[in-house]
Short mmCIF file of C-alpha atoms in Angstrom, two decimals:
data_model
loop_
_atom_site.label_atom_id
_atom_site.label_comp_id
_atom_site.label_asym_id
_atom_site.label_seq_id
_atom_site.Cartn_x
_atom_site.Cartn_y
_atom_site.Cartn_z
CA MET A 1300 10.37 -15.73 -5.39
CA LYS A 1301 11.10 -12.12 -6.08
CA SER A 1302 10.31 -8.69 -4.58
CA SER A 1303 10.22 -4.87 -4.67
CA GLY A 1304 10.77 -1.54 -2.85
CA LYS A 1305 9.22 1.76 -1.71
CA LEU A 1306 7.41 4.78 -3.06
CA ILE A 1307 10.77 6.42 -3.85
CA PHE A 1308 11.18 6.18 -7.62
CA LEU A 1309 14.80 6.42 -8.75
CA ILE A 1310 16.00 6.36 -12.35
CA ILE A 1311 19.29 4.50 -11.90
CA PRO A 1312 20.11 2.40 -14.98
CA PHE A 1313 22.20 -0.71 -14.44
CA CYS A 1314 24.69 -1.92 -16.95
CA PHE A 1315 23.43 -5.45 -17.39
CA ILE A 1316 24.17 -7.72 -20.29
CA PRO A 1317 20.77 -8.89 -21.65
CA PHE A 1318 20.09 -12.56 -22.28
CA SER A 1319 20.70 -13.58 -25.86
CA ASN A 1320 17.46 -15.50 -25.98
CA LEU A 1321 14.25 -15.65 -23.98
CA ILE A 1322 14.59 -18.01 -21.05
CA SER A 1323 11.91 -20.60 -20.46
CA SER A 1324 9.53 -19.69 -17.68
CA ASP A 1325 10.17 -23.13 -16.10
CA VAL A 1326 13.91 -22.55 -15.48
CA GLU A 1327 15.59 -19.19 -14.88
CA PHE A 1328 19.29 -18.28 -14.65
CA HIS A 1329 20.27 -15.31 -12.45
CA PHE A 1330 23.89 -14.11 -12.38
CA HIS A 1331 25.03 -11.32 -10.01
CA PRO A 1332 26.96 -9.15 -9.64
CA ASN A 1333 28.22 -8.57 -13.16
CA GLU A 1334 31.30 -6.73 -11.85
CA PHE A 1335 33.47 -7.75 -8.87
CA SER A 1336 37.09 -7.70 -7.66
CA LEU A 1337 39.73 -10.33 -8.28
CA GLY A 1338 39.68 -12.79 -5.40
CA GLU A 1339 35.93 -12.38 -4.91
CA TYR A 1340 33.19 -14.46 -6.49
CA ALA A 1341 29.84 -13.97 -8.19
CA LYS A 1342 26.78 -16.16 -7.77
CA LEU A 1343 24.80 -18.02 -10.41
CA GLU A 1344 21.36 -19.02 -9.17
CA VAL A 1345 19.32 -21.43 -11.29
CA ARG A 1346 15.67 -21.56 -10.30
CA ALA A 1347 13.02 -24.06 -11.42
CA HIS A 1348 9.34 -23.33 -10.77
CA GLY A 1349 7.68 -26.58 -9.75
CA GLU A 1350 8.41 -29.83 -7.95
CA LYS A 1351 9.61 -32.05 -10.80
CA PRO A 1352 13.13 -33.61 -10.69
CA PHE A 1353 15.80 -30.90 -10.90
CA ARG A 1354 19.58 -31.45 -10.94
CA THR A 1355 22.84 -30.05 -12.28
CA ILE A 1356 24.73 -31.83 -15.05
CA GLN A 1357 28.15 -30.38 -14.09
CA THR A 1358 29.50 -29.66 -10.62
CA ASN A 1359 32.84 -28.11 -11.63
CA ILE A 1360 33.64 -26.17 -14.81
CA LYS A 1361 36.92 -24.43 -15.66
CA GLN A 1362 37.11 -22.65 -19.01
CA ASN A 1363 39.12 -19.68 -20.31
CA GLY A 1364 40.24 -18.68 -16.81
CA VAL A 1365 36.74 -18.88 -15.31
CA ARG A 1366 35.79 -21.44 -12.68
CA VAL A 1367 32.19 -22.40 -11.87
CA ARG A 1368 31.54 -24.51 -8.76
CA PHE A 1369 28.28 -26.09 -7.63
CA VAL A 1370 27.82 -25.22 -3.93
CA GLY A 1371 24.40 -26.63 -3.05
CA SER A 1372 20.67 -26.64 -3.61
CA GLY A 1373 17.56 -25.53 -1.78
CA THR A 1374 13.81 -24.98 -2.04
CA GLU A 1375 11.57 -22.01 -1.43
CA THR A 1376 7.82 -21.68 -1.04
CA GLN A 1377 5.93 -18.40 -1.38
CA ILE A 1378 2.31 -17.82 -0.44
CA ILE A 1379 0.77 -14.56 -1.62
CA ASN A 1380 -2.74 -14.25 -0.19
CA PHE A 1381 -2.89 -18.05 0.15
CA LYS A 1382 -1.74 -18.81 -3.42
CA VAL A 1383 1.12 -21.30 -3.06
CA SER A 1384 4.06 -21.60 -5.47
CA ARG A 1385 7.28 -23.59 -4.96
CA SER A 1386 10.74 -23.21 -6.44
CA GLN A 1387 13.87 -25.37 -6.50
CA ILE A 1388 17.25 -23.62 -6.53
CA LEU A 1389 20.75 -24.68 -7.65
CA ASN A 1390 23.59 -22.40 -6.50
CA PHE A 1391 26.97 -21.92 -8.19
CA TYR A 1392 29.98 -19.74 -7.34
CA VAL A 1393 31.92 -18.10 -10.19
CA ASP A 1394 35.47 -16.70 -9.88
CA THR A 1395 38.52 -16.09 -12.09
CA GLU A 1396 42.32 -16.26 -11.96
CA SER A 1397 42.94 -12.78 -13.41
CA GLU A 1398 41.25 -9.46 -14.01
CA GLY A 1399 39.50 -8.53 -17.24
CA ILE A 1400 36.24 -9.11 -19.10
CA PHE A 1401 35.06 -12.72 -19.21
CA LYS A 1402 32.24 -14.81 -20.61
CA LEU A 1403 30.33 -17.15 -18.33
CA PRO A 1404 30.83 -20.80 -19.38
CA GLU A 1405 27.69 -22.67 -20.34
CA VAL A 1406 26.10 -24.29 -17.28
CA THR A 1407 23.66 -27.09 -18.05
CA VAL A 1408 20.90 -28.32 -15.73
CA GLU A 1409 18.12 -30.86 -16.12
CA TYR A 1410 14.50 -30.29 -15.12
CA ASP A 1411 11.72 -32.78 -15.83
CA ASN A 1412 14.09 -34.74 -18.13
CA LYS A 1413 14.74 -31.62 -20.23
CA THR A 1414 18.10 -29.84 -20.36
CA TYR A 1415 18.52 -26.07 -20.02
CA THR A 1416 21.71 -24.10 -20.66
CA SER A 1417 22.65 -20.72 -19.23
CA PRO A 1418 22.60 -17.80 -21.69
CA ALA A 1419 25.72 -15.99 -22.85
CA THR A 1420 26.61 -13.51 -20.12
CA GLN A 1421 29.64 -11.25 -19.82
CA PHE A 1422 31.09 -9.95 -16.56
CA LYS A 1423 34.02 -7.81 -15.49
CA VAL A 1424 36.67 -8.59 -12.85
CA SER A 1425 38.65 -5.58 -11.55
CA LYS A 1426 41.84 -5.34 -9.49
CA ARG A 1427 42.08 -7.30 -6.25
CA SER A 1428 40.53 -5.53 -3.27
CA LYS A 1429 42.15 -5.43 0.16
CA HIS A 1430 39.59 -7.85 1.57
CA SER A 1431 38.89 -10.45 -1.08
CA GLN A 1432 36.45 -13.27 -0.53
CA ASN A 1433 38.70 -16.07 -1.68
CA GLN A 1434 42.02 -16.88 -3.33
CA PHE A 1435 41.71 -18.76 -6.58
CA PHE A 1436 44.84 -20.89 -6.35
CA ASN A 1437 45.05 -21.33 -2.60
CA PRO A 1438 46.54 -24.86 -2.15
CA PHE A 1439 44.57 -25.39 1.06
CA PRO A 1440 40.98 -26.09 0.05
CA ILE A 1441 39.66 -25.46 3.55
CA GLU A 1442 40.60 -21.78 3.13
CA ILE A 1443 39.39 -21.30 -0.41
CA ASP A 1444 36.30 -19.31 0.61
CA GLU A 1445 35.87 -16.86 3.41
CA GLU A 1446 32.11 -16.98 3.20
CA PRO A 1447 29.75 -15.37 5.69
CA THR A 1448 29.20 -17.41 8.82
CA ASP A 1449 26.00 -19.29 9.46
CA GLU A 1450 25.01 -16.55 11.90
CA SER A 1451 25.23 -13.73 9.32
CA PRO A 1452 21.78 -12.34 8.45
CA GLU A 1453 20.80 -11.85 4.80
CA VAL A 1454 18.00 -9.77 3.29
CA PHE A 1455 16.73 -10.61 -0.19
CA PHE A 1456 14.22 -8.80 -2.35
CA HIS A 1457 11.76 -11.14 -4.08
CA THR A 1458 9.05 -10.73 -6.73
CA ASN A 1459 6.19 -13.04 -7.64
CA LYS A 1460 7.42 -13.02 -11.27
CA SER A 1461 10.91 -12.67 -12.69
CA VAL A 1462 9.96 -12.49 -16.40
CA PHE A 1463 6.99 -10.30 -17.34
CA TYR A 1464 5.77 -7.68 -19.80
CA LYS A 1465 6.28 -3.94 -19.68
CA GLY A 1466 3.16 -2.48 -18.05
CA GLU A 1467 2.25 -5.72 -16.25
CA PRO A 1468 2.00 -5.19 -12.44
CA ILE A 1469 3.89 -7.53 -10.08
CA VAL A 1470 4.29 -7.88 -6.30
CA GLY A 1471 7.60 -7.42 -4.45
CA TYR A 1472 8.72 -7.88 -0.82
CA TYR A 1473 11.77 -8.33 1.44
CA VAL A 1474 12.76 -11.47 3.40
CA LEU A 1475 15.30 -11.78 6.22
CA TYR A 1476 17.22 -15.08 6.37
CA TYR A 1477 18.91 -15.55 9.74
CA ASN A 1478 20.29 -17.82 12.45
CA GLY A 1479 21.17 -16.94 16.02
CA TYR A 1480 18.28 -14.55 16.71
CA ARG A 1481 15.74 -15.65 19.30
CA GLN A 1482 13.28 -12.93 18.28
CA PRO A 1483 14.53 -11.02 15.24
CA PHE A 1484 13.57 -7.50 14.34
CA LEU A 1485 13.99 -5.96 10.90
CA GLU A 1486 13.68 -2.29 9.98
CA ARG A 1487 14.58 -0.54 6.77
CA ASP A 1488 17.34 2.05 7.10
CA PRO A 1489 15.46 5.39 6.89
CA ASN A 1490 18.55 7.08 5.46
CA GLN A 1491 18.58 4.78 2.42
CA SER A 1492 16.27 5.03 -0.57
CA ILE A 1493 15.10 2.01 -2.56
CA SER A 1494 16.25 1.49 -6.12
CA PHE A 1495 13.47 0.70 -8.59
CA PRO A 1496 15.00 1.72 -11.95
CA TYR A 1497 12.32 2.23 -14.61
CA PHE A 1498 9.51 0.99 -12.35
CA LEU A 1499 6.43 2.70 -10.93
CA SER A 1500 5.98 1.62 -7.31
CA GLU A 1501 3.18 1.76 -4.75
CA THR A 1502 2.74 0.32 -1.26
CA LEU A 1503 0.07 -2.40 -1.05
CA ARG A 1504 -2.13 -2.51 2.07
CA GLN A 1505 -4.28 -5.57 1.42
CA VAL A 1506 -1.57 -8.13 0.63
CA SER A 1507 -0.17 -10.77 2.96
CA VAL A 1508 2.99 -12.72 2.11
CA GLN A 1509 4.06 -15.97 3.76
CA ILE A 1510 7.00 -18.25 3.06
CA GLU A 1511 8.37 -21.37 4.71
CA PRO A 1512 9.61 -20.67 8.28
CA GLU A 1513 12.91 -22.39 7.45
CA VAL A 1514 14.68 -22.80 4.10
CA VAL A 1515 18.02 -24.16 2.93
CA ARG A 1516 20.34 -21.50 1.52
CA ASN A 1517 23.81 -22.53 0.33
CA ASN A 1518 23.45 -25.87 2.17
CA VAL A 1519 22.66 -24.03 5.43
CA MET A 1520 19.25 -24.17 7.10
CA LYS A 1521 18.08 -20.62 7.87
CA LYS A 1522 14.95 -19.16 9.44
CA THR A 1523 12.90 -16.57 7.56
CA LEU A 1524 11.10 -13.33 8.39
CA VAL A 1525 9.01 -11.43 5.84
CA TYR A 1526 9.19 -7.63 6.14
CA ASP A 1527 5.44 -7.12 5.86
CA LYS A 1528 5.47 -3.39 6.64
CA GLU A 1529 6.32 -2.61 3.03
CA ILE A 1530 4.95 -4.84 0.27
CA TYR A 1531 5.03 -3.25 -3.16
CA GLY A 1532 3.11 -3.21 -6.39
CA LEU A 1533 5.55 -2.58 -9.25
CA THR A 1534 4.90 -1.72 -12.90
CA ALA A 1535 7.76 -1.62 -15.40
CA ILE A 1536 7.86 1.29 -17.85
CA LYS A 1537 10.85 0.08 -19.86
CA SER A 1538 11.92 -3.28 -21.23
CA GLY A 1539 15.26 -4.87 -20.37
CA LYS A 1540 16.99 -6.65 -17.51
CA PHE A 1541 17.14 -4.85 -14.16
CA GLN A 1542 18.08 -5.32 -10.53
CA ILE A 1543 15.39 -3.87 -8.26
CA GLY A 1544 14.91 -3.45 -4.52
CA LYS A 1545 18.46 -2.49 -3.55
CA THR A 1546 18.61 -0.75 -0.13
CA LYS A 1547 19.83 -1.36 3.44
CA PHE A 1548 18.16 -2.86 6.51
CA ILE A 1549 18.92 -2.86 10.23
CA SER A 1550 18.50 -6.20 12.02
CA GLY A 1551 19.08 -7.54 15.51
CA ASP A 1552 17.70 -9.64 18.37
CA SER A 1553 14.93 -7.96 20.36
CA LEU A 1554 15.25 -10.48 23.23
CA ARG A 1555 18.98 -10.09 23.73
CA PHE A 1556 19.94 -7.24 26.06
CA ASN A 1557 22.44 -4.79 24.55
CA SER A 1558 22.61 -6.86 21.37
CA LEU A 1559 24.43 -5.24 18.48
CA GLN A 1560 22.36 -3.99 15.55
CA GLU A 1561 23.64 -5.00 12.14
CA THR A 1562 23.34 -3.07 8.90
CA VAL A 1563 22.52 -5.53 6.13
CA ASN A 1564 22.81 -4.77 2.42
CA THR A 1565 19.93 -6.29 0.49
CA THR A 1566 20.42 -8.64 -2.42
CA PRO A 1567 18.22 -7.16 -5.16
CA ALA A 1568 15.94 -9.17 -7.42
CA THR A 1569 16.98 -9.65 -11.04
CA VAL A 1570 14.02 -9.34 -13.40
CA THR A 1571 13.56 -9.40 -17.17
CA VAL A 1572 10.97 -7.04 -18.67
CA LEU A 1573 9.69 -7.97 -22.13
CA ASP A 1574 8.23 -5.73 -24.81
CA LEU A 1575 4.69 -6.51 -25.89
CA PRO A 1576 4.23 -8.01 -29.36
CA PRO A 1577 3.94 -5.46 -32.21
CA ASN A 1578 0.60 -3.67 -32.38
CA ASN A 1579 -0.70 -1.37 -35.12
CA SER A 1580 -4.08 -0.45 -33.64
CA LYS A 1581 -4.65 3.14 -32.48
CA GLU A 1582 -7.12 1.97 -29.84
CA PHE A 1583 -4.38 0.27 -27.78
CA THR A 1584 -3.05 2.58 -25.04
CA GLY A 1585 -1.07 0.08 -22.96
CA ALA A 1586 -3.71 -1.83 -20.97
CA ILE A 1587 -2.60 -5.34 -19.96
CA GLY A 1588 -4.91 -7.90 -18.37
CA ASN A 1589 -8.42 -9.17 -18.99
CA PHE A 1590 -11.16 -6.53 -19.07
CA LYS A 1591 -14.82 -5.98 -19.86
CA LEU A 1592 -16.89 -2.92 -20.86
CA ASN A 1593 -20.16 -1.64 -19.39
CA LEU A 1594 -22.42 1.27 -20.37
CA THR A 1595 -24.53 2.79 -17.58
CA ASN A 1596 -26.96 5.71 -17.15
CA PHE A 1597 -27.51 6.19 -20.89
CA PRO A 1598 -30.78 8.17 -21.27
CA LYS A 1599 -33.72 6.74 -23.21
CA GLU A 1600 -34.73 10.17 -24.54
CA ILE A 1601 -33.72 13.79 -24.12
CA HIS A 1602 -35.04 17.28 -24.90
CA LEU A 1603 -33.41 19.79 -27.19
CA GLY A 1604 -30.98 22.05 -25.34
CA GLU A 1605 -30.26 19.54 -22.57
CA THR A 1606 -27.04 17.56 -22.00
CA ALA A 1607 -27.05 13.77 -22.21
CA TYR A 1608 -24.78 12.12 -19.64
CA PHE A 1609 -23.56 8.51 -19.75
CA GLU A 1610 -20.83 6.46 -18.05
CA ILE A 1611 -18.37 3.93 -19.50
CA THR A 1612 -16.92 1.41 -17.01
CA ILE A 1613 -13.80 -0.64 -17.81
CA GLU A 1614 -13.04 -3.28 -15.20
CA GLY A 1615 -11.13 -6.53 -14.90
CA GLU A 1616 -7.92 -8.30 -13.97
CA GLY A 1617 -4.85 -6.10 -14.36
CA GLY A 1618 -3.61 -2.60 -13.63
CA HIS A 1619 -5.35 0.59 -14.70
CA GLU A 1620 -2.16 2.40 -15.77
CA GLY A 1621 -2.74 1.79 -19.49
CA ILE A 1622 -6.46 2.66 -19.55
CA THR A 1623 -7.17 6.12 -21.00
CA PRO A 1624 -10.30 7.89 -22.33
CA LEU A 1625 -11.10 7.10 -25.94
CA LYS A 1626 -10.19 9.97 -28.27
CA GLN A 1627 -12.20 8.79 -31.29
CA LEU A 1628 -15.66 9.58 -29.93
CA ASP A 1629 -17.86 12.24 -31.57
CA SER A 1630 -16.34 15.71 -31.23
CA LYS A 1631 -19.49 16.84 -29.37
CA VAL A 1632 -18.86 14.25 -26.65
CA GLN A 1633 -16.84 15.72 -23.78
CA LEU A 1634 -15.14 13.88 -20.91
CA ILE A 1635 -16.62 15.21 -17.64
CA SER A 1636 -14.72 13.19 -15.04
CA GLN A 1637 -12.92 9.90 -14.41
CA THR A 1638 -12.34 7.67 -11.37
CA ARG A 1639 -9.77 4.89 -10.91
CA ASN A 1640 -9.52 2.12 -8.35
CA LYS A 1641 -7.05 -0.79 -8.13
CA THR A 1642 -7.08 -3.53 -5.48
CA PHE A 1643 -5.18 -6.76 -4.87
CA ARG A 1644 -7.74 -9.53 -4.35
CA LYS A 1645 -8.87 -13.02 -5.28
CA LEU A 1646 -9.71 -13.14 -8.98
CA ASP A 1647 -12.34 -15.19 -10.81
CA SER A 1648 -9.61 -17.66 -11.78
CA GLY A 1649 -9.04 -18.45 -8.09
CA GLU A 1650 -5.62 -16.80 -8.08
CA TYR A 1651 -4.74 -13.50 -6.42
CA GLY A 1652 -3.83 -10.43 -8.43
CA PHE A 1653 -4.71 -6.84 -9.28
CA TYR A 1654 -8.28 -5.88 -10.16
CA SER A 1655 -9.00 -2.44 -11.60
CA VAL A 1656 -12.19 -0.43 -12.10
CA VAL A 1657 -12.05 2.73 -14.25
CA LYS A 1658 -15.12 4.91 -14.90
CA PHE A 1659 -15.38 7.68 -17.52
CA LEU A 1660 -18.33 10.12 -17.32
CA TYR A 1661 -19.16 11.76 -20.67
CA GLY A 1662 -21.55 14.54 -21.65
CA TYR A 1663 -23.20 15.22 -25.05
CA GLN A 1664 -24.80 18.62 -25.71
CA ILE A 1665 -27.99 18.27 -27.77
CA GLY A 1666 -28.07 21.01 -30.42
CA SER A 1667 -30.66 19.76 -32.92
CA THR A 1668 -33.77 17.63 -33.06
CA ASP A 1669 -32.05 14.98 -35.14
CA LYS A 1670 -31.79 11.53 -33.59
CA VAL A 1671 -28.39 11.08 -31.91
CA THR A 1672 -26.34 8.11 -33.15
CA LEU A 1673 -22.86 7.58 -31.67
CA ASP A 1674 -20.12 5.36 -33.03
CA PRO A 1675 -19.33 2.22 -30.98
CA TYR A 1676 -16.94 2.61 -28.04
CA LEU A 1677 -13.82 0.48 -28.72
CA PHE A 1678 -11.31 -0.69 -26.11
CA ARG A 1679 -8.20 -2.71 -26.96
CA PHE A 1680 -5.93 -4.51 -24.48
CA PHE A 1681 -3.30 -7.24 -24.36
CA SER A 1682 -4.73 -10.43 -22.83
CA LEU A 1683 -2.27 -12.28 -20.60
CA GLN A 1684 -4.48 -15.38 -20.62
CA GLU A 1685 -4.55 -15.64 -24.42
CA ASN A 1686 -1.18 -13.91 -25.01
CA GLN A 1687 -2.66 -11.74 -27.76
CA TYR A 1688 -4.39 -8.42 -28.35
CA LYS A 1689 -8.17 -8.24 -27.98
CA THR A 1690 -10.69 -5.54 -28.89
CA ILE A 1691 -14.06 -5.24 -27.17
CA ALA A 1692 -16.81 -2.75 -28.04
CA ILE A 1693 -20.06 -1.24 -26.79
CA LYS A 1694 -22.76 -0.09 -29.21
CA PHE A 1695 -24.71 2.98 -28.11
CA PRO A 1696 -28.49 2.84 -28.51
CA ASP A 1697 -30.14 5.55 -30.62
CA LEU A 1698 -31.14 8.59 -28.57
CA PRO A 1699 -34.46 10.27 -29.59
CA VAL A 1700 -34.44 14.08 -29.23
CA LEU A 1701 -37.73 15.70 -28.11
CA PRO A 1702 -38.68 19.36 -28.60
CA GLU A 1703 -37.34 21.92 -26.18
CA ILE A 1704 -39.34 22.35 -22.97
CA LYS A 1705 -40.96 25.84 -22.78
CA ARG A 1706 -41.39 27.29 -19.32
CA ASN A 1707 -43.89 30.20 -18.90
CA SER A 1708 -43.65 33.09 -16.45
CA GLN A 1709 -46.26 31.58 -14.09
CA ASP A 1710 -44.13 28.48 -13.68
CA SER A 1711 -41.10 30.60 -12.94
CA THR A 1712 -43.05 32.58 -10.30
CA MET A 1713 -44.19 29.36 -8.64
CA ASN A 1714 -40.63 28.11 -8.71
CA ARG A 1715 -39.42 31.27 -6.96
CA LYS A 1716 -42.12 30.88 -4.29
CA SER A 1717 -41.27 27.24 -3.77
CA GLN A 1718 -37.62 28.22 -3.39
CA THR A 1719 -38.42 30.82 -0.69
CA LEU A 1720 -40.56 28.43 1.36
CA PRO A 1721 -37.70 26.12 2.33
CA SER A 1722 -35.59 29.12 3.40
CA ILE A 1723 -38.36 30.41 5.76
CA SER A 1724 -38.87 26.93 7.21
CA LEU A 1725 -35.15 26.65 7.78
CA LEU A 1726 -35.06 29.94 9.73
CA VAL A 1727 -37.97 28.83 11.93
CA LEU A 1728 -36.28 25.50 12.60
CA LEU A 1729 -33.02 27.22 13.55
CA ALA A 1730 -34.89 29.56 15.93
CA VAL A 1731 -36.62 26.65 17.67
CA LEU A 1732 -33.34 24.79 18.01
CA GLY A 1733 -31.72 27.91 19.47
CA VAL A 1734 -34.44 28.30 22.13
CA LEU A 1735 -34.27 24.62 23.08
CA SER A 1736 -30.48 24.80 23.33
CA TYR A 1737 -30.68 27.86 25.63
CA VAL A 1738 -33.27 26.24 27.91
CA GLY A 1739 -31.22 23.07 28.08
CA TYR A 1740 -28.08 25.01 28.95
CA LYS A 1741 -29.84 26.93 31.76
CA ARG A 1742 -31.20 23.71 33.25
CA TYR A 1743 -27.77 22.11 33.05
CA THR A 1744 -26.14 25.12 34.78
CA PHE A 1745 -28.77 25.17 37.56
CA ARG A 1746 -28.37 21.46 38.21
CA LYS A 1747 -24.58 21.76 38.33
CA GLN A 1748 -24.76 24.64 40.86
CA THR A 1749 -27.29 22.77 43.02
CA LEU A 1750 -25.05 19.69 43.19
CA LYS A 1751 -22.14 21.91 44.28
CA LEU A 1752 -24.25 23.34 47.17
CA ILE A 1753 -25.44 19.88 48.21
CA LYS A 1754 -21.84 18.71 48.33
CA MET A 1755 -20.97 21.74 50.50
CA MET A 1756 -23.87 21.04 52.87
CA GLN A 1757 -22.85 17.40 53.19
CA SER A 1758 -19.40 18.57 54.28
CA PHE A 1759 -21.05 20.52 57.15
CA GLY A 1760 -22.61 17.37 58.60
CA LYS A 1761 -25.18 18.35 61.29
CA LYS A 1762 -23.55 21.69 62.11
CA ARG A 1763 -26.05 24.59 62.23
CA ASN A 1764 -26.26 28.13 63.58
CA PHE A 1765 -23.42 28.82 66.09
CA PHE A 1766 -21.55 25.60 65.38
CA LEU A 1767 -21.70 26.18 61.62
CA ALA A 1768 -20.51 29.76 62.02
CA ASP A 1769 -17.58 28.63 64.15
CA TYR A 1770 -16.66 25.99 61.54
CA LEU A 1771 -16.75 28.51 58.68
CA GLU A 1772 -14.71 31.04 60.66
CA LYS A 1773 -11.94 28.45 61.04
CA LYS A 1774 -12.06 28.03 57.24
CA GLU A 1775 -11.28 31.76 56.96
CA ILE A 1776 -14.64 32.66 55.41
CA SER A 1777 -15.64 36.33 55.81
CA LYS A 1778 -18.24 37.27 58.45
CA GLU A 1779 -20.71 38.50 55.79
CA ASP A 1780 -20.48 35.18 53.91
CA ILE A 1781 -20.77 33.21 57.17
CA GLN A 1782 -23.98 35.02 58.05
CA PHE A 1783 -25.31 34.43 54.51
CA ILE A 1784 -24.68 30.67 54.65
CA VAL A 1785 -26.08 30.27 58.19
CA THR A 1786 -29.24 32.14 57.21
CA LEU A 1787 -29.56 30.21 53.92
CA LEU A 1788 -29.32 26.79 55.51
CA GLY A 1789 -31.14 27.42 58.77
CA ASN A 1790 -32.84 24.17 59.67
CA PHE A 1791 -33.32 23.00 56.02
CA ASP A 1792 -32.41 19.44 55.09
CA LEU A 1793 -31.16 18.16 51.74
CA GLU A 1794 -34.67 17.76 50.24
CA THR A 1795 -35.63 21.41 50.79
CA LEU A 1796 -32.24 22.87 49.84
CA GLU A 1797 -32.85 22.67 46.07
CA LYS A 1798 -36.19 24.48 46.37
CA SER A 1799 -34.65 27.10 48.65
CA PHE A 1800 -31.79 27.67 46.18
CA GLN A 1801 -34.26 28.05 43.31
CA ASN A 1802 -36.02 30.93 45.11
CA LEU A 1803 -32.81 32.92 45.51
CA SER A 1804 -32.04 35.89 43.30
CA LYS A 1805 -29.42 35.61 40.58
CA GLN A 1806 -26.91 37.57 42.71
CA GLU A 1807 -27.51 35.35 45.76
CA LYS A 1808 -27.10 32.17 43.70
CA SER A 1809 -23.76 33.39 42.39
CA ARG A 1810 -22.62 34.28 45.92
CA ALA A 1811 -23.52 30.82 47.25
CA VAL A 1812 -21.64 29.09 44.41
CA ILE A 1813 -18.53 31.24 45.00
CA ILE A 1814 -18.49 30.34 48.72
CA ALA A 1815 -18.84 26.64 47.85
CA LYS A 1816 -15.82 26.90 45.51
CA GLN A 1817 -13.80 28.61 48.29
CA LEU A 1818 -14.55 25.76 50.68
CA GLU A 1819 -13.56 23.18 48.00
CA THR A 1820 -10.09 24.69 47.71
CA LYS A 1821 -9.61 24.66 51.49
CA GLU A 1822 -10.56 20.99 51.94
#
């Protein structure tokens, strides 16, 4: 398993020693770091993809001042959108007895009855730090390593491929390995950027990653948590060997009150980016995957003076980064627009990966009555399935050119009239809508005011005449307003109130509503 980082693109080259030969895709050797202090150790991780028998030939190697110790094995399972892949891992510690530049001894493993040997790798050991991890010649073996405790959390960056071509998109993600948390939380440190040297990165929204809930790491069973907030699509723009995904995370236990938050340095993924095989064709622009061509909206005939439009669609498995408009079309053909779309989905092969659709809209200005004949549209890409370059083409049909359409003055007059008719109809429609809106608003306002008066009358109960006047006087309503309300209500009940209110003048309606609002505030 491997992984990636965020939309922050940093050009930070790492000084890695490249493998002397291409490692088999079945077994991979990963050595890190390539520089450490005397008394500390580096790790050699040997990973086999599959479930066939896998074992180490040597458990202890000491050569030219370098010691390699086998410290345990484990397995990992990754599920990316339900595609399952399993790996077996052999772990070794590497340390030295002095400082300097050393060569890693050959480590031999056996997978499926075949032997694999680690490539030639150099590393540097500097002066002893104040807090070294171990002491090489400590006579007490129980104190040889001061390794992290079982409770220490670890965050690793994983990718779905560790050896791939430049321009080939991969998926990357982070995993927390922990013990001691009842309900872990994991957040990326916002003050830290993510290192993706020589990679284009994007955040994927439609990808789910699952791994085994518990895995064995360095002979210790640990629980796992995938950081699914940030899953990345990565595309290498340079060949070589890189470490990607280096950053910091903050972890802790969300169920433990006042638990301490820990800052965890991530262990980056080590990947090898290969150059594509040599290619001499001018049509190749860097597209990697498996694609097909389609021609749409090509006209059957056209008149002189018009522009013929047609669309070329390139779609298939892979990224769209290397797909560009063809430059070898007729000089009269102009690119009008282009659209690009890339998704991560289930492919025709049953696996999950990137699927891209790129559309180019072209225009051809017809300047003569000669039949238009265009050269075939060629598209060249590197096929991952066949591991070779492929060229596909579309032949354009012949395009007959008809005489120019002549439009007389009568037609132009009719066109102008037909253009004015819609504008008049639009004005009439807007006027009708305006009247209806005004009538609706007035009815809404009247209904709202009537409900306010009914509510006020309900608050009076059966009080009328003298009793109503006495009630309103206690509410500190003016004598003029009291007389107005007593006269308005009289002996009317609720059913006749609305009709009575409708017969009032505009000024009287406003006065009644104001009094009702005054009584509302005094309730």
